[in-house]
Each structure stands twice: as structure tokens, then as C-alpha cells.
PDB file of C-alpha atoms and ligand atoms in Angstrom:
ATOM      1  CA  UNK A   1      94.519  82.236 124.671  1.00  0.00           C
ATOM      2  CA  UNK A   2      95.874  85.404 126.598  1.00  0.00           C
ATOM      3  CA  UNK A   3      98.236  84.844 129.445  1.00  0.00           C
ATOM      4  CA  UNK A   4      96.486  86.367 132.664  1.00  0.00           C
ATOM      5  CA  UNK A   5      99.278  86.017 135.079  1.00  0.00           C
ATOM      6  CA  UNK A   6     101.164  89.651 135.404  1.00  0.00           C
ATOM      7  CA  UNK A   7     103.893  88.403 137.647  1.00  0.00           C
ATOM      8  CA  UNK A   8     107.437  88.794 138.388  1.00  0.00           C
ATOM      9  CA  UNK A   9     108.301  86.412 135.479  1.00  0.00           C
ATOM     10  CA  UNK A  10     106.189  88.242 133.051  1.00  0.00           C
ATOM     11  CA  UNK A  11     107.997  91.482 133.628  1.00  0.00           C
ATOM     12  CA  UNK A  12     111.210  89.990 133.755  1.00  0.00           C
ATOM     13  CA  UNK A  13     110.794  88.593 130.335  1.00  0.00           C
ATOM     14  CA  UNK A  14     109.316  91.691 128.618  1.00  0.00           C
ATOM     15  CA  UNK A  15     110.865  94.343 130.324  1.00  0.00           C
ATOM     16  CA  UNK A  16     114.419  93.239 131.267  1.00  0.00           C
ATOM     17  CA  UNK A  17     115.589  90.153 129.028  1.00  0.00           C
ATOM     18  CA  UNK A  18     114.443  91.468 125.614  1.00  0.00           C
ATOM     19  CA  UNK A  19     112.300  94.433 126.529  1.00  0.00           C
ATOM     20  CA  UNK A  20     109.564  95.262 123.935  1.00  0.00           C
ATOM     21  CA  UNK A  21     109.614  99.116 125.219  1.00  0.00           C
ATOM     22  CA  UNK A  22     112.807 100.377 126.718  1.00  0.00           C
ATOM     23  CA  UNK A  23     112.592 103.412 128.874  1.00  0.00           C
ATOM     24  CA  UNK A  24     114.605 105.684 126.320  1.00  0.00           C
ATOM     25  CA  UNK A  25     111.777 104.634 123.452  1.00  0.00           C
ATOM     26  CA  UNK A  26     109.172 105.372 125.681  1.00  0.00           C
ATOM     27  CA  UNK A  27     110.904 108.746 126.685  1.00  0.00           C
ATOM     28  CA  UNK A  28     110.975 109.620 123.306  1.00  0.00           C
ATOM     29  CA  UNK A  29     107.335 109.004 122.525  1.00  0.00           C
ATOM     30  CA  UNK A  30     106.214 110.708 125.728  1.00  0.00           C
ATOM     31  CA  UNK A  31     108.092 113.812 124.585  1.00  0.00           C
ATOM     32  CA  UNK A  32     106.405 113.849 121.573  1.00  0.00           C
ATOM     33  CA  UNK A  33     102.885 113.080 122.643  1.00  0.00           C
ATOM     34  CA  UNK A  34     103.317 115.574 125.340  1.00  0.00           C
ATOM     35  CA  UNK A  35     104.569 118.256 122.761  1.00  0.00           C
ATOM     36  CA  UNK A  36     101.670 117.562 120.208  1.00  0.00           C
ATOM     37  CA  UNK A  37      99.120 118.085 123.276  1.00  0.00           C
ATOM     38  CA  UNK A  38     100.704 121.632 123.862  1.00  0.00           C
ATOM     39  CA  UNK A  39     100.554 122.142 119.912  1.00  0.00           C
ATOM     40  CA  UNK A  40      96.759 121.443 120.218  1.00  0.00           C
ATOM     41  CA  UNK A  41      96.508 123.924 123.119  1.00  0.00           C
ATOM     42  CA  UNK A  42      95.456 121.171 125.635  1.00  0.00           C
ATOM     43  CA  UNK A  43      98.443 121.657 128.064  1.00  0.00           C
ATOM     44  CA  UNK A  44      98.792 118.518 129.898  1.00  0.00           C
ATOM     45  CA  UNK A  45      97.999 118.857 133.888  1.00  0.00           C
ATOM     46  CA  UNK A  46      96.334 115.514 134.506  1.00  0.00           C
ATOM     47  CA  UNK A  47      97.347 111.864 132.954  1.00  0.00           C
ATOM     48  CA  UNK A  48      95.875 108.698 133.508  1.00  0.00           C
ATOM     49  CA  UNK A  49      98.342 105.582 132.846  1.00  0.00           C
ATOM     50  CA  UNK A  50      96.289 102.488 132.329  1.00  0.00           C
ATOM     51  CA  UNK A  51      97.977  99.113 132.874  1.00  0.00           C
ATOM     52  CA  UNK A  52     101.294 101.060 133.584  1.00  0.00           C
ATOM     53  CA  UNK A  53     103.302  97.842 134.190  1.00  0.00           C
ATOM     54  CA  UNK A  54     106.908  99.036 134.842  1.00  0.00           C
ATOM     55  CA  UNK A  55     105.659 102.737 135.055  1.00  0.00           C
ATOM     56  CA  UNK A  56     107.623 104.142 132.530  1.00  0.00           C
ATOM     57  CA  UNK A  57     105.161 106.804 131.248  1.00  0.00           C
ATOM     58  CA  UNK A  58     104.538 107.987 134.914  1.00  0.00           C
ATOM     59  CA  UNK A  59     108.475 108.277 135.627  1.00  0.00           C
ATOM     60  CA  UNK A  60     109.031 110.385 132.475  1.00  0.00           C
ATOM     61  CA  UNK A  61     106.207 112.528 133.768  1.00  0.00           C
ATOM     62  CA  UNK A  62     107.731 112.769 137.242  1.00  0.00           C
ATOM     63  CA  UNK A  63     110.838 113.747 136.030  1.00  0.00           C
ATOM     64  CA  UNK A  64     110.273 115.916 132.883  1.00  0.00           C
ATOM     65  CA  UNK A  65     106.908 117.648 134.000  1.00  0.00           C
ATOM     66  CA  UNK A  66     106.876 117.398 137.959  1.00  0.00           C
ATOM     67  CA  UNK A  67     104.002 119.641 138.374  1.00  0.00           C
ATOM     68  CA  UNK A  68     101.639 117.033 136.316  1.00  0.00           C
ATOM     69  CA  UNK A  69      99.384 115.153 138.295  1.00  0.00           C
ATOM     70  CA  UNK A  70      99.849 111.200 136.993  1.00  0.00           C
ATOM     71  CA  UNK A  71      97.508 108.483 138.250  1.00  0.00           C
ATOM     72  CA  UNK A  72      99.120 105.036 137.398  1.00  0.00           C
ATOM     73  CA  UNK A  73      96.732 101.936 137.562  1.00  0.00           C
ATOM     74  CA  UNK A  74      97.137  98.356 137.028  1.00  0.00           C
ATOM     75  CA  UNK A  75      95.380  94.997 137.425  1.00  0.00           C
ATOM     76  CA  UNK A  76      98.366  93.272 138.446  1.00  0.00           C
ATOM     77  CA  UNK A  77      99.056  93.097 142.262  1.00  0.00           C
ATOM     78  CA  UNK A  78     102.811  92.330 141.479  1.00  0.00           C
ATOM     79  CA  UNK A  79     103.124  95.454 139.232  1.00  0.00           C
ATOM     80  CA  UNK A  80     101.400  97.664 141.863  1.00  0.00           C
ATOM     81  CA  UNK A  81     103.489  96.306 144.958  1.00  0.00           C
ATOM     82  CA  UNK A  82     106.477  96.330 142.665  1.00  0.00           C
ATOM     83  CA  UNK A  83     106.137  99.844 140.625  1.00  0.00           C
ATOM     84  CA  UNK A  84     103.951 101.732 142.854  1.00  0.00           C
ATOM     85  CA  UNK A  85     100.316 101.785 141.022  1.00  0.00           C
ATOM     86  CA  UNK A  86      96.923 101.599 142.428  1.00  0.00           C
ATOM     87  CA  UNK A  87      95.365  98.352 142.010  1.00  0.00           C
ATOM     88  CA  UNK A  88      92.304  98.920 139.535  1.00  0.00           C
ATOM     89  CA  UNK A  89      90.743  97.339 136.516  1.00  0.00           C
ATOM     90  CA  UNK A  90      90.047  99.481 133.674  1.00  0.00           C
ATOM     91  CA  UNK A  91      87.090  97.128 132.480  1.00  0.00           C
ATOM     92  CA  UNK A  92      85.316  98.145 135.834  1.00  0.00           C
ATOM     93  CA  UNK A  93      86.446 101.629 136.874  1.00  0.00           C
ATOM     94  CA  UNK A  94      86.995 105.021 135.666  1.00  0.00           C
ATOM     95  CA  UNK A  95      88.343 108.079 137.508  1.00  0.00           C
ATOM     96  CA  UNK A  96      85.575 110.693 139.090  1.00  0.00           C
ATOM     97  CA  UNK A  97      87.417 113.540 137.164  1.00  0.00           C
ATOM     98  CA  UNK A  98      88.410 113.182 133.809  1.00  0.00           C
ATOM     99  CA  UNK A  99      92.002 114.130 132.653  1.00  0.00           C
ATOM    100  CA  UNK A 100      93.901 115.862 129.708  1.00  0.00           C
ATOM    101  CA  UNK A 101      95.694 112.834 128.678  1.00  0.00           C
ATOM    102  CA  UNK A 102      95.149 108.967 128.967  1.00  0.00           C
ATOM    103  CA  UNK A 103      97.700 106.322 128.119  1.00  0.00           C
ATOM    104  CA  UNK A 104      96.660 102.723 127.218  1.00  0.00           C
ATOM    105  CA  UNK A 105      99.939 101.281 125.985  1.00  0.00           C
ATOM    106  CA  UNK A 106      99.780  97.709 125.030  1.00  0.00           C
ATOM    107  CA  UNK A 107      96.958  96.475 127.434  1.00  0.00           C
ATOM    108  CA  UNK A 108      93.635  95.965 125.361  1.00  0.00           C
ATOM    109  CA  UNK A 109      95.140  92.950 123.614  1.00  0.00           C
ATOM    110  CA  UNK A 110      94.861  90.997 126.991  1.00  0.00           C
ATOM    111  CA  UNK A 111      91.201  91.734 127.696  1.00  0.00           C
ATOM    112  CA  UNK A 112      88.099  89.951 126.131  1.00  0.00           C
ATOM    113  CA  UNK A 113      85.840  91.453 123.500  1.00  0.00           C
ATOM    114  CA  UNK A 114      83.562  92.790 126.236  1.00  0.00           C
ATOM    115  CA  UNK A 115      86.474  93.548 128.461  1.00  0.00           C
ATOM    116  CA  UNK A 116      87.481  95.864 125.513  1.00  0.00           C
ATOM    117  CA  UNK A 117      84.365  97.552 125.344  1.00  0.00           C
ATOM    118  CA  UNK A 118      83.766  98.222 128.865  1.00  0.00           C
ATOM    119  CA  UNK A 119      87.451  99.617 128.877  1.00  0.00           C
ATOM    120  CA  UNK A 120      86.811 101.771 126.056  1.00  0.00           C
ATOM    121  CA  UNK A 121      83.712 103.239 127.474  1.00  0.00           C
ATOM    122  CA  UNK A 122      85.861 103.675 130.724  1.00  0.00           C
ATOM    123  CA  UNK A 123      88.631 105.327 128.955  1.00  0.00           C
ATOM    124  CA  UNK A 124      86.230 107.911 127.118  1.00  0.00           C
ATOM    125  CA  UNK A 125      84.682 108.857 130.597  1.00  0.00           C
ATOM    126  CA  UNK A 126      88.188 109.259 131.675  1.00  0.00           C
ATOM    127  CA  UNK A 127      89.556 111.565 129.093  1.00  0.00           C
ATOM    128  CA  UNK A 128      88.428 115.167 127.925  1.00  0.00           C
ATOM    129  CA  UNK A 129      91.894 115.770 125.856  1.00  0.00           C
ATOM    130  CA  UNK A 130      93.896 113.244 124.046  1.00  0.00           C
ATOM    131  CA  UNK A 131      94.192 109.506 124.291  1.00  0.00           C
ATOM    132  CA  UNK A 132      97.543 107.648 123.512  1.00  0.00           C
ATOM    133  CA  UNK A 133      96.711 103.899 122.638  1.00  0.00           C
ATOM    134  CA  UNK A 134      98.741 101.145 121.205  1.00  0.00           C
ATOM    135  CA  UNK A 135      97.297  97.742 120.661  1.00  0.00           C
ATOM    136  CA  UNK A 136      98.865  95.255 118.098  1.00  0.00           C
ATOM    137  CA  UNK A 137      96.187  94.123 115.697  1.00  0.00           C
ATOM    138  CA  UNK A 138      95.847  91.015 113.505  1.00  0.00           C
ATOM    139  CA  UNK A 139      97.421  92.730 110.683  1.00  0.00           C
ATOM    140  CA  UNK A 140     100.425  93.874 112.790  1.00  0.00           C
ATOM    141  CA  UNK A 141     100.839  90.380 114.297  1.00  0.00           C
ATOM    142  CA  UNK A 142     101.224  89.018 110.725  1.00  0.00           C
ATOM    143  CA  UNK A 143     103.408  92.020 109.302  1.00  0.00           C
ATOM    144  CA  UNK A 144     104.693  94.104 112.078  1.00  0.00           C
ATOM    145  CA  UNK A 145     105.488  92.824 115.426  1.00  0.00           C
ATOM    146  CA  UNK A 146     109.018  91.499 116.167  1.00  0.00           C
ATOM    147  CA  UNK A 147     107.534  87.856 117.434  1.00  0.00           C
ATOM    148  CA  UNK A 148     110.368  87.042 119.639  1.00  0.00           C
ATOM    149  CA  UNK A 149     109.933  90.209 121.821  1.00  0.00           C
ATOM    150  CA  UNK A 150     106.400  90.574 121.880  1.00  0.00           C
ATOM    151  CA  UNK A 151     103.707  88.246 123.980  1.00  0.00           C
ATOM    152  CA  UNK A 152     101.628  86.644 121.522  1.00  0.00           C
ATOM    153  CA  UNK A 153      99.415  85.163 124.021  1.00  0.00           C
ATOM    154  CA  UNK A 154      96.731  87.765 123.253  1.00  0.00           C
ATOM    155  CA  UNK A 155      93.874  88.319 121.424  1.00  0.00           C
ATOM    156  CA  UNK A 156      93.942  88.849 117.823  1.00  0.00           C
ATOM    157  CA  UNK A 157      91.482  91.381 116.298  1.00  0.00           C
ATOM    158  CA  UNK A 158      91.296  93.873 113.400  1.00  0.00           C
ATOM    159  CA  UNK A 159      92.049  97.580 113.632  1.00  0.00           C
ATOM    160  CA  UNK A 160      88.718  98.020 112.188  1.00  0.00           C
ATOM    161  CA  UNK A 161      87.178  96.364 115.297  1.00  0.00           C
ATOM    162  CA  UNK A 162      89.056  98.574 117.806  1.00  0.00           C
ATOM    163  CA  UNK A 163      88.531 101.614 115.590  1.00  0.00           C
ATOM    164  CA  UNK A 164      84.625 101.140 115.425  1.00  0.00           C
ATOM    165  CA  UNK A 165      84.682 101.163 119.563  1.00  0.00           C
ATOM    166  CA  UNK A 166      87.046 103.970 119.584  1.00  0.00           C
ATOM    167  CA  UNK A 167      85.489 106.336 117.162  1.00  0.00           C
ATOM    168  CA  UNK A 168      82.070 106.684 118.954  1.00  0.00           C
ATOM    169  CA  UNK A 169      84.056 109.145 121.571  1.00  0.00           C
ATOM    170  CA  UNK A 170      87.409 109.867 119.854  1.00  0.00           C
ATOM    171  CA  UNK A 171      88.346 111.202 116.664  1.00  0.00           C
ATOM    172  CA  UNK A 172      91.567 109.407 115.140  1.00  0.00           C
ATOM    173  CA  UNK A 173      94.583 111.618 114.598  1.00  0.00           C
ATOM    174  CA  UNK A 174      97.080 109.388 113.912  1.00  0.00           C
ATOM    175  CA  UNK A 175     100.380 107.835 115.385  1.00  0.00           C
ATOM    176  CA  UNK A 176      98.342 106.145 117.987  1.00  0.00           C
ATOM    177  CA  UNK A 177      96.744 109.688 119.011  1.00  0.00           C
ATOM    178  CA  UNK A 178      92.962 109.823 119.523  1.00  0.00           C
ATOM    179  CA  UNK A 179      91.304 113.196 120.439  1.00  0.00           C
ATOM    180  CA  UNK A 180      88.043 113.341 122.607  1.00  0.00           C
ATOM    181  CA  UNK A 181      85.162 114.446 120.758  1.00  0.00           C
ATOM    182  CA  UNK A 182      84.490 116.522 124.004  1.00  0.00           C
ATOM    183  CA  UNK A 183      87.770 118.892 123.145  1.00  0.00           C
ATOM    184  CA  UNK A 184      86.846 121.618 121.274  1.00  0.00           C
ATOM    185  CA  UNK A 185      90.125 121.593 119.125  1.00  0.00           C
ATOM    186  CA  UNK A 186      89.740 122.435 115.686  1.00  0.00           C
ATOM    187  CA  UNK A 187      92.238 120.311 113.863  1.00  0.00           C
ATOM    188  CA  UNK A 188      93.176 120.848 110.014  1.00  0.00           C
ATOM    189  CA  UNK A 189      91.645 118.413 107.729  1.00  0.00           C
ATOM    190  CA  UNK A 190      95.295 116.623 106.982  1.00  0.00           C
ATOM    191  CA  UNK A 191      96.127 116.781 110.541  1.00  0.00           C
ATOM    192  CA  UNK A 192      93.625 113.953 111.557  1.00  0.00           C
ATOM    193  CA  UNK A 193      92.844 110.451 109.884  1.00  0.00           C
ATOM    194  CA  UNK A 194      89.062 110.427 110.159  1.00  0.00           C
ATOM    195  CA  UNK A 195      86.021 112.592 110.726  1.00  0.00           C
TER     196      UNK A 195
HETATM  197  C1  LIG B   1     102.152  94.659 128.080  1.00  0.00           C
HETATM  198  S1  LIG B   1     102.111  95.493 129.450  1.00  0.00           S
HETATM  199  C2  LIG B   1     102.199  97.271 129.472  1.00  0.00           C
HETATM  200  C3  LIG B   1     102.649  97.705 130.286  1.00  0.00           C
HETATM  201  C4  LIG B   1     102.807  99.478 130.172  1.00  0.00           C
HETATM  202  N1  LIG B   1     102.024  99.953 129.545  1.00  0.00           N
HETATM  203  C5  LIG B   1     104.029  99.681 128.763  1.00  0.00           C
HETATM  204  O1  LIG B   1     103.386  99.906 127.759  1.00  0.00           O
HETATM  205  O2  LIG B   1     105.239  99.513 129.178  1.00  0.00           O
HETATM  206  C6  LIG B   1     100.163  95.204 130.102  1.00  0.00           C
HETATM  207  C7  LIG B   1      99.897  95.762 131.380  1.00  0.00           C
HETATM  208  O3  LIG B   1      98.570  95.846 131.689  1.00  0.00           O
HETATM  209  C8  LIG B   1      97.938  95.102 132.707  1.00  0.00           C
HETATM  210  N2  LIG B   1      96.477  95.047 132.361  1.00  0.00           N
HETATM  211  C9  LIG B   1      95.975  94.015 131.775  1.00  0.00           C
HETATM  212  N3  LIG B   1      94.667  94.104 132.069  1.00  0.00           N
HETATM  213  C10 LIG B   1      94.323  95.132 132.969  1.00  0.00           C
HETATM  214  C11 LIG B   1      93.179  95.797 133.001  1.00  0.00           C
HETATM  215  N4  LIG B   1      91.941  95.328 132.939  1.00  0.00           N
HETATM  216  N5  LIG B   1      93.138  96.750 134.034  1.00  0.00           N
HETATM  217  C12 LIG B   1      94.546  97.575 134.219  1.00  0.00           C
HETATM  218  N6  LIG B   1      95.491  96.964 133.929  1.00  0.00           N
HETATM  219  C13 LIG B   1      95.485  95.818 133.036  1.00  0.00           C
HETATM  220  C14 LIG B   1      98.987  94.394 133.079  1.00  0.00           C
HETATM  221  O4  LIG B   1      98.976  93.892 134.494  1.00  0.00           O
HETATM  222  C15 LIG B   1     100.216  94.879 132.420  1.00  0.00           C
HETATM  223  O5  LIG B   1     100.951  95.257 133.764  1.00  0.00           O
END
């Protein structure tokens, strides 16, 4: 069963001792995602970082794109106090105004099936541009993830299971990127992964 306590020990273990994502790796990813959004003519002016944890995406935007409005949220009181996020649960909340870029990096694996379903509905309402999502699937857990560095107390679900929920409101591009069906962006056929 997934652990539900996102406390100091959790962040020390997974972000300090043997980090699963470093600031440098997140900086590479954020640079690429932000640049691809610009390539698709979705200049990023507003960002929602869901389950922001140590806040590496938020910090990258503050340093490199200080004009961008970033809202970072987390369900952990500890993370909110320590790293400066708003205490909000994505299964029960979405912003009043949708944003250009939503980040949901390594969060959905902690939610129940019903929780993921509710979260993806709220993510859809939050995003009129691009969604970046990373969540380990059953196959990733067997073949890809570094089992020593990754929290394994999570829900195991297939990629097809997540894809079905996401596809209702997003078109899969690839590399963790999904385009809101509200965005009027004509992608080339081989630029995306699905209809
Ligand atoms: C593995 S950490 C990911 C942190 C950050 N996104 C990253 O990749 O560096 C998972 C985070 O999701 C948060 N979280 C879990 N369930 C959540 C929910 N329902 N709503 C908002 N945040 C949640 C946890 O508190 C934790 O900070």
C-alpha cells in the first residue's frame, strides 16, 4: 500500500540522501518542456505545479522565467511549510482559471483509482495548453525504475489504464507531454503519439 505520510523523513530520503530527481535533471527537463511549448506557439505565462514537493519546477520558473505566474500546490503540510506551497489536494480542487502548463511529476502513483480519476478531471479543467506528467506504471516498475532510489510504496497500474483517463481531454504527444484538446495546435502527424 502507498505511504501517505509526506513528512521530513520522506523528503530527506527521496530528495537528499539518494535523490530520485536532482535540481540539475529537473532544470534540463523544465528547459526542454518550456522550449517545446514555445515551439508549439503556447508561450508559457502561467504554470500549475501539482504535488510540488521540494518545488524544483517552481524554482526553475522563478529563476529562468521570472515573468511567469507559478502556483505550486501540495497535500503535505510539511512540504507546504518547508518549501512554500499552497495546501491543496488535486483530487478535490482545480484553479478558477486554467493555465498554459500543468506539471504533475511523480504524484498520481500515490492516489487510489478514484483519486486518480478525480485528479485527472481537475487537471483537465486546470489546463488549456500542455500537461507534463510522469507516473511509474507496472511495466516501468518491472523494467525501468531504479528500485533503490524510488519509493515503491505506490499503486501499480498499467500505462493503458492512465492513458484511457488522460485521452478523454488530452492528446498524447510523447516524452510525458500531453496537449489539451482545448488547445488549437495543429501538430504534424509524426509529432504526436495518438489521435
Ligand atoms: C514523489 S513527490 C513529487 C514531488 C515533485 N513533484 C517532484 O517530482 O520533485 C510526490 C508529492 O505529491 C504530493 N501529493 C500526493 N498526493 C497529493 C494530492 N492528492 N494533491 C496534491 N499533492 C499530492 C506529496 O505530498 C508529495 O510532495
